[in-house]
Short mmCIF file of C-alpha atoms in Angstrom, two decimals:
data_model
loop_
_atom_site.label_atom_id
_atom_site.label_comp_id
_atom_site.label_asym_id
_atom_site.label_seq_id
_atom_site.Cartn_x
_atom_site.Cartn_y
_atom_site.Cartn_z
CA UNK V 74 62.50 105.62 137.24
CA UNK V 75 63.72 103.20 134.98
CA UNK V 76 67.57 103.44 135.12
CA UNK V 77 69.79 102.22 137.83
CA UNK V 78 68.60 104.67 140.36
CA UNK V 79 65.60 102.27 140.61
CA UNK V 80 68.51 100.25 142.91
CA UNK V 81 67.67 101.42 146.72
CA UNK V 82 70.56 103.05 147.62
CA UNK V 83 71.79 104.43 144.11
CA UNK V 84 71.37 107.72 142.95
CA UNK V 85 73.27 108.95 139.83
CA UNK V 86 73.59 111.85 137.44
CA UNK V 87 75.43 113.52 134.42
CA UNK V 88 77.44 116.51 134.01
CA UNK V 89 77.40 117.65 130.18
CA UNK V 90 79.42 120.29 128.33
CA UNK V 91 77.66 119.97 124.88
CA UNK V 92 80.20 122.82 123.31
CA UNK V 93 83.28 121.66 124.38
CA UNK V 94 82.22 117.80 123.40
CA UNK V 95 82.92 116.61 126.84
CA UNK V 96 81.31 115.32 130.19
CA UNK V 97 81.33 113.13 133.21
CA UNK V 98 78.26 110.86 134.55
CA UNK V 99 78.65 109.08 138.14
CA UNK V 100 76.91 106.60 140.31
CA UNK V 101 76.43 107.12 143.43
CA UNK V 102 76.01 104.21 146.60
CA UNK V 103 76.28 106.57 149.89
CA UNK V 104 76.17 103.81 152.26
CA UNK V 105 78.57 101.86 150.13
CA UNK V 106 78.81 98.65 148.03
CA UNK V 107 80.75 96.00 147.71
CA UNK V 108 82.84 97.06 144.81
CA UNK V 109 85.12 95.27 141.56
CA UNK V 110 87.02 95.90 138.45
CA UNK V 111 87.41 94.03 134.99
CA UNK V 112 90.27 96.02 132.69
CA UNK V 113 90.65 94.65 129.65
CA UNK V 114 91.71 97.32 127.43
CA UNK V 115 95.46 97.80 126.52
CA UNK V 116 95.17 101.98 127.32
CA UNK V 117 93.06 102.74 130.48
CA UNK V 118 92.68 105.87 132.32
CA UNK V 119 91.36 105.28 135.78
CA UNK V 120 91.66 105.83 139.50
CA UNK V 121 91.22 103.42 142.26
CA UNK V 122 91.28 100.13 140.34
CA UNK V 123 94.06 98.32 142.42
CA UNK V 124 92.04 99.01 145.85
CA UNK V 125 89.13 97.18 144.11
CA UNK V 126 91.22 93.72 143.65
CA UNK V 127 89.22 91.37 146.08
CA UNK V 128 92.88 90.65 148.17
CA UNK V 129 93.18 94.62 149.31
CA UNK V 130 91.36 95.42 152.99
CA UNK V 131 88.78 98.29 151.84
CA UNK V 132 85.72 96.15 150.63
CA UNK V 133 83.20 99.17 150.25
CA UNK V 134 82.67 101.61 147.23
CA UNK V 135 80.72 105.14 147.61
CA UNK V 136 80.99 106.02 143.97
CA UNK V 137 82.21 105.02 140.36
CA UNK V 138 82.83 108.03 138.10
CA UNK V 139 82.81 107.77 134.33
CA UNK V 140 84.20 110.52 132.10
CA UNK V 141 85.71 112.27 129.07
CA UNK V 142 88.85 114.03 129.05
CA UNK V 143 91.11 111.52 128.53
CA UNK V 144 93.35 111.22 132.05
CA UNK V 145 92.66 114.57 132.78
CA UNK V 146 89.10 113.68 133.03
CA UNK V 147 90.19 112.00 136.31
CA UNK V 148 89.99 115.72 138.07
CA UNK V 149 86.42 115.15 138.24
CA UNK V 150 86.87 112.22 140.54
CA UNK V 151 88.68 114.68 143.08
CA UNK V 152 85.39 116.73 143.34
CA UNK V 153 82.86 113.69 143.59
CA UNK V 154 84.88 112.32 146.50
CA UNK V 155 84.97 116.00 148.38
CA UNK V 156 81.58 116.75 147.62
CA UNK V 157 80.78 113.44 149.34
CA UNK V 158 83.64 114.00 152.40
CA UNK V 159 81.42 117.31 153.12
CA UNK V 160 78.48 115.09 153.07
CA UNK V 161 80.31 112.72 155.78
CA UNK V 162 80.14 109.89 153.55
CA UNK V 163 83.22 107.73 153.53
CA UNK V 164 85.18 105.22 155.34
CA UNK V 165 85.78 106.33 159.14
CA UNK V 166 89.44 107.09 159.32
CA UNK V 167 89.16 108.31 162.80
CA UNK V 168 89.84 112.09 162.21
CA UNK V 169 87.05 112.29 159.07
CA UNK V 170 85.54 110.18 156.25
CA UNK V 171 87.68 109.00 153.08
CA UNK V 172 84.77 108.52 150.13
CA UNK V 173 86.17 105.52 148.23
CA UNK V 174 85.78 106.88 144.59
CA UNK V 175 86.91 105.01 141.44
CA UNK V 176 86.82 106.02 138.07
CA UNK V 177 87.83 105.36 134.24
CA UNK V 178 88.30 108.17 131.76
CA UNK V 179 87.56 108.21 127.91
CA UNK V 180 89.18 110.68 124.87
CA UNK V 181 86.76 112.46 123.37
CA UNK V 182 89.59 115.35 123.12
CA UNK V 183 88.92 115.09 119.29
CA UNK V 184 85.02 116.89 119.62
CA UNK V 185 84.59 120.06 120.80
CA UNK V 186 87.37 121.68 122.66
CA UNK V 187 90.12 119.81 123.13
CA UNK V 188 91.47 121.90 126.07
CA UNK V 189 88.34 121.88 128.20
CA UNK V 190 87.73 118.74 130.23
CA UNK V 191 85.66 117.76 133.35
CA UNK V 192 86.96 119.26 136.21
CA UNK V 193 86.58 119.39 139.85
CA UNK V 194 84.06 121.30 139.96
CA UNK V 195 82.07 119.61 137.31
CA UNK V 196 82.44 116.34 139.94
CA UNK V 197 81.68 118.06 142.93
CA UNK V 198 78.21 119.66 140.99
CA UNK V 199 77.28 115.62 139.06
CA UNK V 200 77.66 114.17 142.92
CA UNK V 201 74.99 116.95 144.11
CA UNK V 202 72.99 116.39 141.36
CA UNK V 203 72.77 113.08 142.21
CA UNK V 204 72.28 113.21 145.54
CA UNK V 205 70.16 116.04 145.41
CA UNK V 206 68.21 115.65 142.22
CA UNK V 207 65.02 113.68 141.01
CA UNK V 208 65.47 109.82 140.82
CA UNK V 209 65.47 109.03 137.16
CA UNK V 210 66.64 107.48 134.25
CA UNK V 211 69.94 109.13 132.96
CA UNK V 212 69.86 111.06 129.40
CA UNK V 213 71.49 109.05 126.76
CA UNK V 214 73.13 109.67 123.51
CA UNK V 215 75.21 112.97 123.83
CA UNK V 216 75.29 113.37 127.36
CA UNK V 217 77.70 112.79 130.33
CA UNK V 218 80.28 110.60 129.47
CA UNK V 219 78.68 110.00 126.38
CA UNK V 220 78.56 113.37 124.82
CA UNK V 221 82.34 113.09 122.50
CA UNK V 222 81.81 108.98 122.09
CA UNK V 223 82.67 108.26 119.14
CA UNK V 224 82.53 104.39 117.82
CA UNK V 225 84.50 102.65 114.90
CA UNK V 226 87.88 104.39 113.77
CA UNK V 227 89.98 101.52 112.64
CA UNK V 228 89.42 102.90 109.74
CA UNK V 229 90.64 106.21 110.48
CA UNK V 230 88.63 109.33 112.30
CA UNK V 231 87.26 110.71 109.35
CA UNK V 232 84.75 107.61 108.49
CA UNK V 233 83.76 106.92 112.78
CA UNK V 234 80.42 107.37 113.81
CA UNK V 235 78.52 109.18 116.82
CA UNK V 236 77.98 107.31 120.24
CA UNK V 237 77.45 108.19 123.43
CA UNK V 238 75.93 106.91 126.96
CA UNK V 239 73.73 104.19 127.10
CA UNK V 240 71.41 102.84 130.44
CA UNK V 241 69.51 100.09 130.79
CA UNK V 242 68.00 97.54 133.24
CA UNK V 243 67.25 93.66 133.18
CA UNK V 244 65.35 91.37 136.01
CA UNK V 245 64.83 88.24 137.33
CA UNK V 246 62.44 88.31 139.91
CA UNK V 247 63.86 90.33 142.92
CA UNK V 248 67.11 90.18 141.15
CA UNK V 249 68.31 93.45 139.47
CA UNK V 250 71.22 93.99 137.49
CA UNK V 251 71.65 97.82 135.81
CA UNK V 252 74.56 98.79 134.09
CA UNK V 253 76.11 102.20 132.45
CA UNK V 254 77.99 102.50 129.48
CA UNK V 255 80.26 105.42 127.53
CA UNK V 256 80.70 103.82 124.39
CA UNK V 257 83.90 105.26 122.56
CA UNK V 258 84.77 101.97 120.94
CA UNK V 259 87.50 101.26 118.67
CA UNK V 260 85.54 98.99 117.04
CA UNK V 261 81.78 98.84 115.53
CA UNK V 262 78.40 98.28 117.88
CA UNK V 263 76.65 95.29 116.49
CA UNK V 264 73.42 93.96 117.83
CA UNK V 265 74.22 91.12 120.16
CA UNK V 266 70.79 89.52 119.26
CA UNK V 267 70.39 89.65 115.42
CA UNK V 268 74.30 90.16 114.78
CA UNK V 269 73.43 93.64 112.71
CA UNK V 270 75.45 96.39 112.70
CA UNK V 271 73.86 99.54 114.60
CA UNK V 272 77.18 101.74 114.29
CA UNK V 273 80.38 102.33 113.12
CA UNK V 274 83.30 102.54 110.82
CA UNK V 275 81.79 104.08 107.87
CA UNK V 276 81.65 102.08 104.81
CA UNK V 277 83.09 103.78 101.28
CA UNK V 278 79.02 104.41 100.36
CA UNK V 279 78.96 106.43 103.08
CA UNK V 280 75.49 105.12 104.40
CA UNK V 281 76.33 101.59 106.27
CA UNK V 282 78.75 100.18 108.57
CA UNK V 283 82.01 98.39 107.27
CA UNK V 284 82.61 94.93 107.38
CA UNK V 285 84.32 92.76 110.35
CA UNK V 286 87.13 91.79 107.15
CA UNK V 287 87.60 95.65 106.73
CA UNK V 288 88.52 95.69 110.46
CA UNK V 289 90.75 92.81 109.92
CA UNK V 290 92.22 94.36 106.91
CA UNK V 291 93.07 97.53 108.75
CA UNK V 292 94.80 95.28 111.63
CA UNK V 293 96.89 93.57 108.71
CA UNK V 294 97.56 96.61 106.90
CA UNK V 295 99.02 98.15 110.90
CA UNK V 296 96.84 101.41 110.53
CA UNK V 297 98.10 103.77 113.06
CA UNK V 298 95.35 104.26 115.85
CA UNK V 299 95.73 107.20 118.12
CA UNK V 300 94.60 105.65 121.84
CA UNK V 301 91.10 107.60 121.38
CA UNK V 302 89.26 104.72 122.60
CA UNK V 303 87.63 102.79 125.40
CA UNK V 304 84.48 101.80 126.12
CA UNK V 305 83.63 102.83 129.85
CA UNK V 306 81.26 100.84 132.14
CA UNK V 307 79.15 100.48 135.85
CA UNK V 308 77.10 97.55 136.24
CA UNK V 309 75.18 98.09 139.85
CA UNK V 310 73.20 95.23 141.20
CA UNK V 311 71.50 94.72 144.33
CA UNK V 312 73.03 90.99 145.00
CA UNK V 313 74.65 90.38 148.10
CA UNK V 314 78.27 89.52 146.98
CA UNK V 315 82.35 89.32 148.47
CA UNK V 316 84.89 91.25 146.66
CA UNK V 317 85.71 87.84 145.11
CA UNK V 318 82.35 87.88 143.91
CA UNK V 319 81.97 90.97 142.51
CA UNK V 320 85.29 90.25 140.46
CA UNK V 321 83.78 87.63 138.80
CA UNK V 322 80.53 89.19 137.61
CA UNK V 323 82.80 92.03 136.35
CA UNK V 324 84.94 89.38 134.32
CA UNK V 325 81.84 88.02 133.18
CA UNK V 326 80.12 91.12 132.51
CA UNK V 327 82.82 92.37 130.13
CA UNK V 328 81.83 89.31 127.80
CA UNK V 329 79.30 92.28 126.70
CA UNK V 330 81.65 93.80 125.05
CA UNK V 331 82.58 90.75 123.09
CA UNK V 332 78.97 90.45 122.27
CA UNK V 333 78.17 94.15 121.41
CA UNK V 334 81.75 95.37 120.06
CA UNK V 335 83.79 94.13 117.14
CA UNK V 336 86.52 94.60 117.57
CA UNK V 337 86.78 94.98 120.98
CA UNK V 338 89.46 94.86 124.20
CA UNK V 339 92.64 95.57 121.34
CA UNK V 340 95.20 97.56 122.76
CA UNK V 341 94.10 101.41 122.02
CA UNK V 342 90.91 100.69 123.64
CA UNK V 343 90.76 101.18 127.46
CA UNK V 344 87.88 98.87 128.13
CA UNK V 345 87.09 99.15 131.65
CA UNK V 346 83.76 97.83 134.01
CA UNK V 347 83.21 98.43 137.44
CA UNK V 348 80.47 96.23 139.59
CA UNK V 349 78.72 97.79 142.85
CA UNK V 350 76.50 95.35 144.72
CA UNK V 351 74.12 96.76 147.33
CA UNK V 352 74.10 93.56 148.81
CA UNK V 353 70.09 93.39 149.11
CA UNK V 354 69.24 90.11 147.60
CA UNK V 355 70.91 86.59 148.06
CA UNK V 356 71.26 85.48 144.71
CA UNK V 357 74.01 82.88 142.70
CA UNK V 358 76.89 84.45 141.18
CA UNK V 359 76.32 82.87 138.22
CA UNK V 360 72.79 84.24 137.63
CA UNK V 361 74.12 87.54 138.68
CA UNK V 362 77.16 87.83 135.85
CA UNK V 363 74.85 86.34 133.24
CA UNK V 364 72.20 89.22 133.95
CA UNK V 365 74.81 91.56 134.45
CA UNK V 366 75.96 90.63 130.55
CA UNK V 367 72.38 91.55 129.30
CA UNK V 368 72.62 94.47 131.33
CA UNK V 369 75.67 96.16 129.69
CA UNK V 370 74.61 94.68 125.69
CA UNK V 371 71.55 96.35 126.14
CA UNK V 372 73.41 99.99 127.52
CA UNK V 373 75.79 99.67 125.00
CA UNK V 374 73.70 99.13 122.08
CA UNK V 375 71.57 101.74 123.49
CA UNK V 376 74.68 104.33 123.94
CA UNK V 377 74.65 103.88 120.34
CA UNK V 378 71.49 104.13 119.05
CA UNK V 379 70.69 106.94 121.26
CA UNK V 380 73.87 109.25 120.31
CA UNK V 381 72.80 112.41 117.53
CA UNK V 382 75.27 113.52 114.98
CA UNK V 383 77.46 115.92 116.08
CA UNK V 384 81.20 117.26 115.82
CA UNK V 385 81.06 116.23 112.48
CA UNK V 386 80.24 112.36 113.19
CA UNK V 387 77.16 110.76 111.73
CA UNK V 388 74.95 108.94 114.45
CA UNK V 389 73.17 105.74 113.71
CA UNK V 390 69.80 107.17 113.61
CA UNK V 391 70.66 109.08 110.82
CA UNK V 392 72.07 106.94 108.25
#
């Protein structure tokens, strides 16, 4: 179990329709974290973001929901949060449970079938799976929210490249940050260690990733992006943190992006990252956000190098 299931208390899962080019992952905390929001992008999708800010009264999260679909991805939230009401997990309201669900949405209406999209069914079966299935590592590459990513079209949709989900863990001692990524990126996936590029707008050859000046060039030149981006995050942690807290390890956390995505936050990118901390270990906020960064490079890197060509989009492991 080396995903963020390995968390006590978490428990997530994917839902993936691999003809229609579409899917939804979520994460599950059934007794509830403490829960935040960094949105950074200029086009989000999403669903209880403003009941995350650390002045509102609710300061407990039950489940963050990433998916394709574009907005109408945001159906599959609706099922999560009743599968979990018929579970009687939620905030006590006095006559039932309210499960506090958020959720960010991608557009990966350009694979596949661009009239199917998650639904509420499809969120009602990923929050069983979770609940009910094995706890393991998601699937990355083409699967979940991952499986119509598609990474570096400033230089138009016919030269992106193939993403898709990415997972990974990092520790420091009994500290443990995890985070989840759909990578649908305006921009190109670099390496945040070495600075190489591991996918993205197709250079004129064909066989390697343009340039950060060709992205620059395309800015000048005013291409015309369609909003059919945003990169799509949950870092989970098993800190003990406030609201205000969690806020600021999901500011920090979306330095990632920075890091891992050039270019990255613009305004037809939807760049969103949700925090849930279990609240299991005391730890400093600062270590926390800076762990939480390694976290998300290392899914979104991984989202990338993970994806397999498909829809007509090259992945990285083939070029």
């Amino acid at each position: 179990m080396a995903g963020v299931a390995q968390i006590d208390g978490v428990y997530a899962a994917s839902v993936t329709n691999e003809e229609a080019g579409t899917g939804c992952t979520v994460i599950v905390c059934p007794k509830g974290a403490t829960g935040a929001v960094d949105v950074r992008g200029g086009a989000p999708a999403s669903r209880e973001t403003d009941l995350l800010r650390p002045e509102e009264t609710v300061d407990v999260l039950h489940a963050v929901v990433l998916s394709g679909g574009s907005a109408f991805g945001l159906s599959a939230s609706c099922g999560v949060a009743e599968e979990l009401e018929r579970r009687g997990i939620g905030v006590d309201v006095g006559v039932g449970r309210v499960p506090i669900v958020s959720s960010a949405c991608l557009f990966d209406l350009a694979c596949g079938a661009s009239d199917v999209r998650p639904t509420v069914a499809d969120g009602a079966r990923v929050a069983a799976l979770a609940l009910d299935g094995p706890r393991e590592a998601l699937s990355c590459g083409n699967h979940g929210a991952g499986t119509g990513c598609t990474v570096g079209k400033f230089l138009g949709p016919e030269r992106a490249m193939k993403a898709g989900l990415g997972e990974h863990v990092e520790r420091a001692g009994e500290l443990v940050c995890g985070a989840v990524a759909a990578v649908n990126a305006l921009g190109n996936v670099v390496d945040p260690e070495s600075g190489a590029p591991v996918a993205g707008a197709l250079a004129e050859d064909g066989h390697t990733v343009a340039s950060d000046a060709d992205a620059i060039a395309a800015v000048a030149a005013a291409a015309p992006w369609l909003r059919s981006n945003t990169t799509i995050s949950c870092v989970v942690t098993n800190a003990r943190l406030t609201k205000a807290q969690a806020t600021k390890v999901a500011q920090m956390s979306a330095d990632a992006y920075a890091h891992a995505i050039r270019p990255t936050h613009t305004t037809n990118d939807g760049d969103t990252v949700f925090v849930m901390a279990t609240g299991e270990v005391e730890a400093p906020v600062d270590a926390v956000g800076m762990l939480a960064v390694r976290a998300l490079e290392g899914a979104i890197v991984r989202g990338a190098r993970e994806a397999r060509s498909a829809y007509g989009f090259t992945a990285a492991r083939d070029l």
